[in-house]
Amino acid sequence: MKQEIGKKRIIIAIDGPAASGKSTTARKVAEKLGYTYIDTGAMYRAVTFKALREGVLEGLRRSPGSVSGLLDTISIEFKGDRVILDGSDVTAEIRDNRVSREVSFISSLKPVRDRLRRMQQDLGRQRAVVMDGRDIGTVVFPDAELKIFLVADARERAKRRYAELLLKSPEGAELPDLDLLEDEIKQRDEEDTLREHAPLKKHPDAVEIDTSDLTIESQVERVYTLALAAGTK
C-alpha cells in the first residue's frame, strides 16, 4: 500500500545532469515514503543498449528517423531494481560505459522521447511516484507537486562514475581514467542541454540542490523533508 504524505499522494520529479545523484536519491526517497521509484534514465539506457546490441547505432546516426523500427517491438519493465528489456534482465549491461557514451544521442531522438514519455506518464498515472531523469519536471510531469533539480561539480561526478564502474566491472577490467570520464560528463551535459527535444533545464518551480559536498544520506533527507512539506499543501 502506498503511503500518503500529509493529505495526498504526490508526484516527485527529480532532474539533473549525469552522476548528480538522481537515481540513488530518488530510490531511497521512494523507499522512505513507500512510493514507487521509476528510473527513466534506465529506460533510455535500455533503448541505447538495444541499438548497440542489434548493431544499428551507426545507421541511426545516418538516418535518425529509422529509430521507429527499433521502438516498434520494444518492451521495458521494472521488477524491483531490475530492468527488463524485451523479456531479458539487462540491469548490469545498461551501465556499461559504452552505453553511457551513446545514451545522449539516443535520448536526443524525438521518436524515442515521445515513446518513453508516454510510457513514463502511464507509470505515474496512479501518482505516489518518485521519478528521476532530465525532463521529468519540465516535460513528463510539469504539474508535479515537488520538483527537484540536482547539480554537482563535474570532477565530483566523474569520481562517482569511476566508483560505479569499479564496483560493477569484472576484476581486472580496464577502466577509463578520471580525466576522460570528466570530459565525457561535460560533453554529455552540453549535448543534453543543447538538444532540440526536451533539453535538460531547470523548471522555474524546481528546488535546486548542489550535491557536490553532500552525502547520499543528506541528499535523501533534504528531498524527504521537502516531500513532507509538499504533501501538506
CSV table of C-alpha atoms in Angstrom, one decimal:
chain,number,residue,atom,x,y,z
A,1,MET,CA,0.0,0.0,0.0
A,2,LYS,CA,1.3,3.5,-0.9
A,3,GLN,CA,1.9,5.9,1.9
A,4,GLU,CA,0.2,9.3,1.8
A,5,ILE,CA,2.3,12.3,2.5
A,6,GLY,CA,0.2,14.6,4.6
A,7,LYS,CA,-3.2,14.6,2.9
A,8,LYS,CA,-2.4,13.5,-0.6
A,9,ARG,CA,-0.3,11.2,-2.8
A,10,ILE,CA,2.1,13.3,-4.9
A,11,ILE,CA,4.5,13.1,-7.8
A,12,ILE,CA,8.1,13.9,-7.1
A,13,ALA,CA,10.2,14.8,-10.1
A,14,ILE,CA,14.0,14.8,-9.7
A,15,ASP,CA,16.0,16.1,-12.6
A,16,GLY,CA,19.7,16.9,-13.1
A,17,PRO,CA,22.8,16.1,-15.2
A,18,ALA,CA,24.7,12.8,-15.3
A,19,ALA,CA,26.0,11.5,-12.0
A,20,SER,CA,24.5,14.2,-9.9
A,21,GLY,CA,23.0,11.6,-7.5
A,22,LYS,CA,19.5,11.5,-9.0
A,23,SER,CA,18.9,7.7,-9.2
A,24,THR,CA,20.3,6.9,-5.7
A,25,THR,CA,18.5,9.8,-4.1
A,26,ALA,CA,15.2,9.1,-5.9
A,27,ARG,CA,15.3,5.4,-5.0
A,28,LYS,CA,16.0,6.0,-1.3
A,29,VAL,CA,13.4,8.7,-1.0
A,30,ALA,CA,10.8,6.4,-2.6
A,31,GLU,CA,11.7,3.7,-0.1
A,32,LYS,CA,11.3,6.1,2.9
A,33,LEU,CA,7.9,7.2,1.6
A,34,GLY,CA,6.6,3.8,0.4
A,35,TYR,CA,6.3,5.3,-3.1
A,36,THR,CA,7.1,3.7,-6.5
A,37,TYR,CA,10.5,4.6,-7.9
A,38,ILE,CA,10.9,4.9,-11.7
A,39,ASP,CA,14.3,5.3,-13.2
A,40,THR,CA,13.7,6.9,-16.6
A,41,GLY,CA,17.4,7.1,-17.3
A,42,ALA,CA,17.5,3.3,-17.3
A,43,MET,CA,14.7,3.4,-19.9
A,44,TYR,CA,16.9,5.5,-22.3
A,45,ARG,CA,19.9,3.3,-21.5
A,46,ALA,CA,17.8,0.2,-22.4
A,47,VAL,CA,16.9,1.7,-25.8
A,48,THR,CA,20.6,2.6,-26.3
A,49,PHE,CA,21.7,-0.9,-25.3
A,50,LYS,CA,19.2,-2.4,-27.8
A,51,ALA,CA,20.6,-0.2,-30.6
A,52,LEU,CA,24.1,-1.3,-29.7
A,53,ARG,CA,23.2,-5.0,-29.4
A,54,GLU,CA,21.4,-5.0,-32.8
A,55,GLY,CA,24.2,-3.1,-34.5
A,56,VAL,CA,22.0,-0.3,-35.7
A,57,LEU,CA,23.6,2.7,-33.9
A,58,GLU,CA,25.6,3.9,-36.9
A,59,GLY,CA,22.6,3.5,-39.1
A,60,LEU,CA,20.6,5.7,-36.8
A,61,ARG,CA,23.3,8.4,-37.0
A,62,ARG,CA,22.8,8.5,-40.8
A,63,SER,CA,19.0,8.2,-40.6
A,64,PRO,CA,17.6,9.1,-37.2
A,65,GLY,CA,14.0,8.5,-38.3
A,66,SER,CA,14.7,4.8,-38.7
A,67,VAL,CA,14.7,4.5,-34.8
A,68,SER,CA,11.0,4.0,-35.1
A,69,GLY,CA,11.7,0.4,-36.3
A,70,LEU,CA,13.8,-0.2,-33.1
A,71,LEU,CA,10.8,1.0,-31.0
A,72,ASP,CA,8.1,-1.0,-32.7
A,73,THR,CA,8.6,-4.1,-30.6
A,74,ILE,CA,10.4,-2.8,-27.6
A,75,SER,CA,9.3,-3.7,-24.1
A,76,ILE,CA,10.8,-2.1,-20.9
A,77,GLU,CA,9.7,-3.2,-17.5
A,78,PHE,CA,10.8,-2.8,-13.9
A,79,LYS,CA,10.9,-5.6,-11.5
A,80,GLY,CA,12.1,-4.1,-8.2
A,81,ASP,CA,15.6,-2.8,-9.0
A,82,ARG,CA,15.9,-4.9,-12.2
A,83,VAL,CA,15.4,-3.5,-15.7
A,84,ILE,CA,13.8,-6.0,-18.1
A,85,LEU,CA,14.3,-5.3,-21.8
A,86,ASP,CA,12.3,-7.4,-24.2
A,87,GLY,CA,12.0,-10.1,-21.5
A,88,SER,CA,15.7,-10.2,-20.5
A,89,ASP,CA,17.3,-8.7,-17.4
A,90,VAL,CA,19.8,-6.0,-18.7
A,91,THR,CA,20.3,-4.2,-15.3
A,92,ALA,CA,24.1,-4.7,-15.5
A,93,GLU,CA,24.6,-4.3,-19.2
A,94,ILE,CA,22.9,-0.9,-19.5
A,95,ARG,CA,25.5,0.6,-17.1
A,96,ASP,CA,28.4,-0.2,-19.4
A,97,ASN,CA,30.5,2.8,-20.3
A,98,ARG,CA,29.8,2.5,-24.0
A,99,VAL,CA,26.1,2.8,-23.2
A,100,SER,CA,26.9,5.9,-21.1
A,101,ARG,CA,28.7,7.4,-24.1
A,102,GLU,CA,25.9,6.8,-26.6
A,103,VAL,CA,22.8,7.4,-24.5
A,104,SER,CA,22.7,11.1,-25.0
A,105,PHE,CA,22.5,10.6,-28.8
A,106,ILE,CA,19.6,8.1,-28.4
A,107,SER,CA,17.9,10.4,-25.9
A,108,SER,CA,18.0,13.3,-28.4
A,109,LEU,CA,15.8,11.5,-30.9
A,110,LYS,CA,12.2,12.7,-30.8
A,111,PRO,CA,10.5,9.3,-31.5
A,112,VAL,CA,12.4,7.9,-28.6
A,113,ARG,CA,11.5,10.7,-26.2
A,114,ASP,CA,7.8,10.6,-27.4
A,115,ARG,CA,7.5,6.8,-26.9
A,116,LEU,CA,9.2,6.8,-23.5
A,117,ARG,CA,7.4,9.9,-22.3
A,118,ARG,CA,4.1,8.1,-22.9
A,119,MET,CA,5.4,5.0,-21.0
A,120,GLN,CA,6.5,7.2,-18.1
A,121,GLN,CA,3.2,9.1,-17.9
A,122,ASP,CA,1.4,5.8,-17.8
A,123,LEU,CA,3.6,4.6,-15.0
A,124,GLY,CA,3.0,7.7,-13.0
A,125,ARG,CA,-0.7,7.9,-13.6
A,126,GLN,CA,-1.6,6.5,-10.2
A,127,ARG,CA,0.7,9.1,-8.5
A,128,ALA,CA,2.7,8.3,-5.4
A,129,VAL,CA,5.8,8.0,-7.5
A,130,VAL,CA,9.4,9.3,-7.5
A,131,MET,CA,10.7,9.7,-11.0
A,132,ASP,CA,14.1,10.9,-12.0
A,133,GLY,CA,15.6,11.9,-15.3
A,134,ARG,CA,16.4,15.1,-17.3
A,135,ASP,CA,12.9,16.3,-18.3
A,136,ILE,CA,10.6,14.9,-15.7
A,137,GLY,CA,9.7,18.3,-14.1
A,138,THR,CA,9.7,20.2,-17.4
A,139,VAL,CA,8.0,17.8,-19.9
A,140,VAL,CA,6.8,14.5,-18.4
A,141,PHE,CA,5.2,15.9,-15.3
A,142,PRO,CA,5.3,19.7,-15.3
A,143,ASP,CA,2.5,19.6,-12.8
A,144,ALA,CA,4.4,17.5,-10.2
A,145,GLU,CA,3.8,18.8,-6.7
A,146,LEU,CA,7.6,18.6,-6.0
A,147,LYS,CA,10.3,19.3,-8.5
A,148,ILE,CA,13.9,18.9,-7.6
A,149,PHE,CA,17.0,19.8,-9.7
A,150,LEU,CA,20.2,18.2,-8.5
A,151,VAL,CA,23.6,19.6,-9.6
A,152,ALA,CA,27.2,18.8,-8.8
A,153,ASP,CA,30.8,19.7,-9.8
A,154,ALA,CA,31.9,17.8,-12.9
A,155,ARG,CA,35.0,16.4,-11.2
A,156,GLU,CA,33.0,15.1,-8.4
A,157,ARG,CA,30.6,13.5,-10.8
A,158,ALA,CA,33.5,11.8,-12.6
A,159,LYS,CA,34.7,10.3,-9.3
A,160,ARG,CA,31.2,8.9,-8.7
A,161,ARG,CA,31.1,7.4,-12.2
A,162,TYR,CA,34.5,5.8,-11.7
A,163,ALA,CA,33.4,4.3,-8.4
A,164,GLU,CA,30.3,2.9,-10.1
A,165,LEU,CA,32.4,1.4,-12.9
A,166,LEU,CA,34.9,0.0,-10.4
A,167,LEU,CA,32.1,-1.7,-8.4
A,168,LYS,CA,30.3,-3.2,-11.4
A,169,SER,CA,33.2,-4.1,-13.7
A,170,PRO,CA,34.8,-7.6,-13.7
A,171,GLU,CA,38.0,-7.9,-11.7
A,172,GLY,CA,41.0,-6.8,-13.8
A,173,ALA,CA,38.9,-4.8,-16.3
A,174,GLU,CA,40.5,-1.7,-17.7
A,175,LEU,CA,38.7,1.4,-16.6
A,176,PRO,CA,38.8,4.9,-18.1
A,177,ASP,CA,40.7,7.5,-16.2
A,178,LEU,CA,39.1,10.4,-14.3
A,179,ASP,CA,40.1,13.0,-16.9
A,180,LEU,CA,38.4,11.0,-19.6
A,181,LEU,CA,35.3,10.5,-17.5
A,182,GLU,CA,35.1,14.2,-16.7
A,183,ASP,CA,35.4,15.1,-20.3
A,184,GLU,CA,32.6,12.6,-21.2
A,185,ILE,CA,30.4,14.1,-18.5
A,186,LYS,CA,31.0,17.6,-19.7
A,187,GLN,CA,30.2,16.5,-23.2
A,188,ARG,CA,27.0,14.8,-22.1
A,189,ASP,CA,26.0,17.9,-20.2
A,190,GLU,CA,26.4,20.0,-23.3
A,191,GLU,CA,24.5,17.5,-25.5
A,192,ASP,CA,21.7,17.2,-23.0
A,193,THR,CA,21.4,21.0,-22.6
A,194,LEU,CA,21.5,21.9,-26.2
A,195,ARG,CA,19.4,19.1,-27.8
A,196,GLU,CA,16.4,20.2,-29.7
A,197,HIS,CA,13.8,18.0,-28.0
A,198,ALA,CA,13.2,18.2,-24.2
A,199,PRO,CA,16.6,19.6,-23.3
A,200,LEU,CA,18.0,19.4,-19.8
A,201,LYS,CA,16.9,22.5,-17.9
A,202,LYS,CA,15.6,23.5,-14.5
A,203,HIS,CA,11.9,24.1,-14.1
A,204,PRO,CA,11.2,27.6,-12.6
A,205,ASP,CA,9.4,25.9,-9.7
A,206,ALA,CA,12.2,23.4,-9.0
A,207,VAL,CA,14.3,23.4,-5.8
A,208,GLU,CA,18.0,23.2,-6.8
A,209,ILE,CA,20.3,21.2,-4.6
A,210,ASP,CA,24.1,21.1,-5.1
A,211,THR,CA,25.2,17.6,-4.1
A,212,SER,CA,29.0,18.2,-4.7
A,213,ASP,CA,29.7,18.1,-0.9
A,214,LEU,CA,26.7,16.2,0.3
A,215,THR,CA,26.5,12.6,1.4
A,216,ILE,CA,23.7,10.5,-0.1
A,217,GLU,CA,22.1,10.4,3.3
A,218,SER,CA,22.0,14.3,3.4
A,219,GLN,CA,20.6,14.5,-0.1
A,220,VAL,CA,17.8,12.0,0.8
A,221,GLU,CA,16.9,13.8,4.0
A,222,ARG,CA,16.6,17.1,2.2
A,223,VAL,CA,14.3,15.8,-0.5
A,224,TYR,CA,12.3,13.8,2.0
A,225,THR,CA,11.7,16.9,4.1
A,226,LEU,CA,10.6,18.8,1.0
A,227,ALA,CA,8.3,16.0,0.1
A,228,LEU,CA,6.6,16.0,3.5
A,229,ALA,CA,6.1,19.8,3.1
A,230,ALA,CA,4.7,19.4,-0.4
A,231,GLY,CA,2.3,16.8,0.6
A,232,THR,CA,0.6,19.0,3.2
A,233,LYS,CA,-0.1,21.9,0.8
